[in-house]
Amino acid sequence: MLVKDRMTPNPTTITPDTSFPDAFRIIREKKVRHLPVVNEKGKLVGIVAQADLLHASPSSATTLTVFEINYLLANLHAQEVMSSPPITVPEDAPLEEAAKVMVEKKIGCLPVM
Protein backbone atom coordinates (compact mmCIF):
# COMPACT_ATOMS: atom_id res chain seq x y z
CA MET A 1 0.00 0.00 0.00
CA LEU A 2 1.24 3.48 -0.86
CA VAL A 3 1.07 6.68 1.16
CA LYS A 4 -1.33 8.23 -1.36
CA ASP A 5 -3.85 5.50 -0.51
CA ARG A 6 -4.01 6.55 3.18
CA MET A 7 -3.20 10.28 3.18
CA THR A 8 -5.64 13.07 3.94
CA PRO A 9 -6.08 15.02 0.71
CA ASN A 10 -6.38 18.82 0.86
CA PRO A 11 -5.51 19.32 4.55
CA THR A 12 -6.39 22.51 6.36
CA THR A 13 -3.35 24.80 6.27
CA ILE A 14 -2.24 28.02 7.91
CA THR A 15 0.30 30.70 7.06
CA PRO A 16 3.41 31.65 9.05
CA ASP A 17 1.68 34.80 10.30
CA THR A 18 -1.40 32.97 11.61
CA SER A 19 -1.85 33.97 15.24
CA PHE A 20 -1.69 31.51 18.11
CA PRO A 21 -5.40 31.93 18.97
CA ASP A 22 -6.41 31.35 15.34
CA ALA A 23 -4.22 28.25 14.98
CA PHE A 24 -5.55 26.83 18.24
CA ARG A 25 -9.15 27.55 17.19
CA ILE A 26 -8.62 25.80 13.84
CA ILE A 27 -7.14 22.73 15.56
CA ARG A 28 -10.15 22.54 17.89
CA GLU A 29 -12.78 23.18 15.21
CA LYS A 30 -11.31 20.84 12.60
CA LYS A 31 -10.43 18.21 15.22
CA VAL A 32 -6.88 17.82 13.91
CA ARG A 33 -3.58 17.61 15.74
CA HIS A 34 -1.32 19.12 13.08
CA LEU A 35 -1.50 22.07 10.70
CA PRO A 36 0.80 22.40 7.69
CA VAL A 37 2.21 25.92 7.38
CA VAL A 38 2.44 27.25 3.82
CA ASN A 39 3.86 30.53 2.55
CA GLU A 40 2.17 32.97 0.15
CA LYS A 41 3.29 30.83 -2.81
CA GLY A 42 1.69 27.70 -1.31
CA LYS A 43 5.06 26.13 -0.46
CA LEU A 44 5.19 24.03 2.70
CA VAL A 45 7.51 25.78 5.17
CA GLY A 46 6.67 24.09 8.47
CA ILE A 47 4.17 22.24 10.57
CA VAL A 48 2.45 23.24 13.81
CA ALA A 49 1.42 20.46 16.14
CA GLN A 50 -1.20 20.79 18.84
CA ALA A 51 1.58 19.92 21.28
CA ASP A 52 3.64 22.89 20.00
CA LEU A 53 0.77 25.21 20.87
CA LEU A 54 0.25 23.63 24.27
CA HIS A 55 3.97 23.97 25.07
CA ALA A 56 3.85 27.64 24.07
CA SER A 57 0.89 28.26 26.39
CA PRO A 58 1.64 29.70 29.81
CA SER A 59 1.60 27.46 32.85
CA SER A 60 -1.46 27.59 35.07
CA ALA A 61 0.93 28.69 37.81
CA THR A 62 1.76 31.93 35.97
CA THR A 63 1.56 35.28 37.70
CA LEU A 64 0.37 36.98 34.52
CA THR A 65 -3.12 38.38 34.35
CA VAL A 66 -5.65 37.06 31.86
CA PHE A 67 -5.22 40.27 29.86
CA GLU A 68 -1.44 39.88 29.74
CA ILE A 69 -1.75 36.23 28.67
CA ASN A 70 -4.24 37.11 25.93
CA TYR A 71 -2.00 39.91 24.69
CA LEU A 72 1.08 37.69 24.56
CA LEU A 73 -0.72 34.82 22.82
CA ALA A 74 -2.36 37.13 20.29
CA ASN A 75 1.12 38.34 19.31
CA LEU A 76 2.55 34.82 18.98
CA HIS A 77 2.51 33.47 15.43
CA ALA A 78 2.79 30.07 13.78
CA GLN A 79 6.28 30.79 12.48
CA GLU A 80 7.50 31.09 16.08
CA VAL A 81 6.26 27.65 17.18
CA MET A 82 6.32 25.60 13.96
CA SER A 83 8.76 22.81 13.22
CA SER A 84 10.83 23.77 10.20
CA PRO A 85 11.88 22.43 7.80
CA PRO A 86 9.14 19.82 7.83
CA ILE A 87 9.97 16.18 7.25
CA THR A 88 7.99 14.99 4.21
CA VAL A 89 7.37 11.87 2.17
CA PRO A 90 6.45 11.42 -1.51
CA GLU A 91 2.95 10.16 -2.28
CA ASP A 92 4.29 7.07 -4.05
CA ALA A 93 6.31 5.93 -1.01
CA PRO A 94 5.30 2.63 0.61
CA LEU A 95 3.24 3.08 3.76
CA GLU A 96 5.80 1.06 5.72
CA GLU A 97 8.55 3.49 4.73
CA ALA A 98 6.49 6.45 5.95
CA ALA A 99 5.75 4.68 9.23
CA LYS A 100 9.46 3.97 9.69
CA VAL A 101 10.31 7.65 9.15
CA MET A 102 7.68 8.69 11.69
CA VAL A 103 9.02 6.28 14.31
CA GLU A 104 12.67 7.18 13.69
CA LYS A 105 12.06 10.93 13.73
CA LYS A 106 9.52 10.70 16.58
CA ILE A 107 6.89 12.68 14.71
CA GLY A 108 3.13 12.28 14.60
CA CYS A 109 2.51 13.79 11.17
CA LEU A 110 4.18 13.38 7.83
CA PRO A 111 3.20 15.80 5.05
CA VAL A 112 2.90 14.15 1.65
CA MET A 113 4.50 15.97 -1.28
PDB file of C-alpha atoms in Angstrom:
ATOM      1  CA  MET A   1       0.000   0.000   0.000  1.00  0.00           C
ATOM      2  CA  LEU A   2       1.243   3.484  -0.855  1.00  0.00           C
ATOM      3  CA  VAL A   3       1.072   6.681   1.164  1.00  0.00           C
ATOM      4  CA  LYS A   4      -1.330   8.226  -1.365  1.00  0.00           C
ATOM      5  CA  ASP A   5      -3.854   5.504  -0.510  1.00  0.00           C
ATOM      6  CA  ARG A   6      -4.009   6.552   3.176  1.00  0.00           C
ATOM      7  CA  MET A   7      -3.203  10.279   3.183  1.00  0.00           C
ATOM      8  CA  THR A   8      -5.643  13.074   3.944  1.00  0.00           C
ATOM      9  CA  PRO A   9      -6.082  15.023   0.715  1.00  0.00           C
ATOM     10  CA  ASN A  10      -6.379  18.819   0.860  1.00  0.00           C
ATOM     11  CA  PRO A  11      -5.512  19.315   4.547  1.00  0.00           C
ATOM     12  CA  THR A  12      -6.386  22.509   6.362  1.00  0.00           C
ATOM     13  CA  THR A  13      -3.348  24.804   6.269  1.00  0.00           C
ATOM     14  CA  ILE A  14      -2.243  28.019   7.913  1.00  0.00           C
ATOM     15  CA  THR A  15       0.302  30.704   7.059  1.00  0.00           C
ATOM     16  CA  PRO A  16       3.414  31.652   9.049  1.00  0.00           C
ATOM     17  CA  ASP A  17       1.679  34.799  10.303  1.00  0.00           C
ATOM     18  CA  THR A  18      -1.400  32.966  11.611  1.00  0.00           C
ATOM     19  CA  SER A  19      -1.851  33.965  15.243  1.00  0.00           C
ATOM     20  CA  PHE A  20      -1.691  31.506  18.112  1.00  0.00           C
ATOM     21  CA  PRO A  21      -5.405  31.927  18.972  1.00  0.00           C
ATOM     22  CA  ASP A  22      -6.414  31.355  15.338  1.00  0.00           C
ATOM     23  CA  ALA A  23      -4.220  28.250  14.985  1.00  0.00           C
ATOM     24  CA  PHE A  24      -5.550  26.827  18.238  1.00  0.00           C
ATOM     25  CA  ARG A  25      -9.146  27.555  17.190  1.00  0.00           C
ATOM     26  CA  ILE A  26      -8.619  25.796  13.843  1.00  0.00           C
ATOM     27  CA  ILE A  27      -7.138  22.732  15.560  1.00  0.00           C
ATOM     28  CA  ARG A  28     -10.148  22.536  17.893  1.00  0.00           C
ATOM     29  CA  GLU A  29     -12.781  23.181  15.215  1.00  0.00           C
ATOM     30  CA  LYS A  30     -11.315  20.842  12.603  1.00  0.00           C
ATOM     31  CA  LYS A  31     -10.434  18.206  15.221  1.00  0.00           C
ATOM     32  CA  VAL A  32      -6.880  17.816  13.907  1.00  0.00           C
ATOM     33  CA  ARG A  33      -3.577  17.612  15.744  1.00  0.00           C
ATOM     34  CA  HIS A  34      -1.318  19.118  13.081  1.00  0.00           C
ATOM     35  CA  LEU A  35      -1.502  22.068  10.705  1.00  0.00           C
ATOM     36  CA  PRO A  36       0.801  22.397   7.688  1.00  0.00           C
ATOM     37  CA  VAL A  37       2.211  25.920   7.378  1.00  0.00           C
ATOM     38  CA  VAL A  38       2.436  27.250   3.815  1.00  0.00           C
ATOM     39  CA  ASN A  39       3.863  30.532   2.551  1.00  0.00           C
ATOM     40  CA  GLU A  40       2.172  32.966   0.149  1.00  0.00           C
ATOM     41  CA  LYS A  41       3.288  30.826  -2.812  1.00  0.00           C
ATOM     42  CA  GLY A  42       1.692  27.703  -1.314  1.00  0.00           C
ATOM     43  CA  LYS A  43       5.064  26.131  -0.456  1.00  0.00           C
ATOM     44  CA  LEU A  44       5.191  24.025   2.702  1.00  0.00           C
ATOM     45  CA  VAL A  45       7.506  25.775   5.166  1.00  0.00           C
ATOM     46  CA  GLY A  46       6.673  24.092   8.469  1.00  0.00           C
ATOM     47  CA  ILE A  47       4.171  22.239  10.571  1.00  0.00           C
ATOM     48  CA  VAL A  48       2.451  23.237  13.807  1.00  0.00           C
ATOM     49  CA  ALA A  49       1.416  20.456  16.137  1.00  0.00           C
ATOM     50  CA  GLN A  50      -1.201  20.787  18.839  1.00  0.00           C
ATOM     51  CA  ALA A  51       1.578  19.922  21.285  1.00  0.00           C
ATOM     52  CA  ASP A  52       3.642  22.886  19.999  1.00  0.00           C
ATOM     53  CA  LEU A  53       0.773  25.205  20.865  1.00  0.00           C
ATOM     54  CA  LEU A  54       0.251  23.630  24.267  1.00  0.00           C
ATOM     55  CA  HIS A  55       3.967  23.969  25.073  1.00  0.00           C
ATOM     56  CA  ALA A  56       3.845  27.637  24.071  1.00  0.00           C
ATOM     57  CA  SER A  57       0.893  28.260  26.392  1.00  0.00           C
ATOM     58  CA  PRO A  58       1.641  29.697  29.814  1.00  0.00           C
ATOM     59  CA  SER A  59       1.596  27.460  32.851  1.00  0.00           C
ATOM     60  CA  SER A  60      -1.464  27.587  35.067  1.00  0.00           C
ATOM     61  CA  ALA A  61       0.935  28.693  37.806  1.00  0.00           C
ATOM     62  CA  THR A  62       1.758  31.931  35.967  1.00  0.00           C
ATOM     63  CA  THR A  63       1.556  35.276  37.705  1.00  0.00           C
ATOM     64  CA  LEU A  64       0.373  36.982  34.518  1.00  0.00           C
ATOM     65  CA  THR A  65      -3.122  38.381  34.354  1.00  0.00           C
ATOM     66  CA  VAL A  66      -5.651  37.060  31.856  1.00  0.00           C
ATOM     67  CA  PHE A  67      -5.220  40.273  29.862  1.00  0.00           C
ATOM     68  CA  GLU A  68      -1.437  39.879  29.744  1.00  0.00           C
ATOM     69  CA  ILE A  69      -1.747  36.234  28.674  1.00  0.00           C
ATOM     70  CA  ASN A  70      -4.244  37.109  25.931  1.00  0.00           C
ATOM     71  CA  TYR A  71      -1.997  39.911  24.694  1.00  0.00           C
ATOM     72  CA  LEU A  72       1.081  37.689  24.560  1.00  0.00           C
ATOM     73  CA  LEU A  73      -0.716  34.816  22.824  1.00  0.00           C
ATOM     74  CA  ALA A  74      -2.361  37.134  20.295  1.00  0.00           C
ATOM     75  CA  ASN A  75       1.118  38.341  19.307  1.00  0.00           C
ATOM     76  CA  LEU A  76       2.554  34.824  18.983  1.00  0.00           C
ATOM     77  CA  HIS A  77       2.514  33.471  15.433  1.00  0.00           C
ATOM     78  CA  ALA A  78       2.786  30.074  13.781  1.00  0.00           C
ATOM     79  CA  GLN A  79       6.276  30.795  12.484  1.00  0.00           C
ATOM     80  CA  GLU A  80       7.496  31.088  16.078  1.00  0.00           C
ATOM     81  CA  VAL A  81       6.256  27.654  17.184  1.00  0.00           C
ATOM     82  CA  MET A  82       6.320  25.604  13.960  1.00  0.00           C
ATOM     83  CA  SER A  83       8.756  22.812  13.218  1.00  0.00           C
ATOM     84  CA  SER A  84      10.827  23.768  10.199  1.00  0.00           C
ATOM     85  CA  PRO A  85      11.884  22.435   7.802  1.00  0.00           C
ATOM     86  CA  PRO A  86       9.142  19.820   7.827  1.00  0.00           C
ATOM     87  CA  ILE A  87       9.968  16.176   7.255  1.00  0.00           C
ATOM     88  CA  THR A  88       7.991  14.993   4.214  1.00  0.00           C
ATOM     89  CA  VAL A  89       7.375  11.867   2.173  1.00  0.00           C
ATOM     90  CA  PRO A  90       6.448  11.422  -1.514  1.00  0.00           C
ATOM     91  CA  GLU A  91       2.948  10.163  -2.279  1.00  0.00           C
ATOM     92  CA  ASP A  92       4.293   7.070  -4.047  1.00  0.00           C
ATOM     93  CA  ALA A  93       6.306   5.934  -1.013  1.00  0.00           C
ATOM     94  CA  PRO A  94       5.302   2.630   0.609  1.00  0.00           C
ATOM     95  CA  LEU A  95       3.243   3.084   3.761  1.00  0.00           C
ATOM     96  CA  GLU A  96       5.798   1.057   5.723  1.00  0.00           C
ATOM     97  CA  GLU A  97       8.550   3.485   4.730  1.00  0.00           C
ATOM     98  CA  ALA A  98       6.488   6.449   5.946  1.00  0.00           C
ATOM     99  CA  ALA A  99       5.747   4.677   9.232  1.00  0.00           C
ATOM    100  CA  LYS A 100       9.460   3.971   9.694  1.00  0.00           C
ATOM    101  CA  VAL A 101      10.312   7.652   9.151  1.00  0.00           C
ATOM    102  CA  MET A 102       7.675   8.685  11.694  1.00  0.00           C
ATOM    103  CA  VAL A 103       9.022   6.281  14.315  1.00  0.00           C
ATOM    104  CA  GLU A 104      12.670   7.177  13.693  1.00  0.00           C
ATOM    105  CA  LYS A 105      12.058  10.929  13.733  1.00  0.00           C
ATOM    106  CA  LYS A 106       9.522  10.704  16.579  1.00  0.00           C
ATOM    107  CA  ILE A 107       6.886  12.681  14.715  1.00  0.00           C
ATOM    108  CA  GLY A 108       3.126  12.284  14.598  1.00  0.00           C
ATOM    109  CA  CYS A 109       2.511  13.786  11.173  1.00  0.00           C
ATOM    110  CA  LEU A 110       4.185  13.377   7.825  1.00  0.00           C
ATOM    111  CA  PRO A 111       3.195  15.795   5.055  1.00  0.00           C
ATOM    112  CA  VAL A 112       2.901  14.148   1.649  1.00  0.00           C
ATOM    113  CA  MET A 113       4.495  15.968  -1.284  1.00  0.00           C
TER     114      MET A 113
END
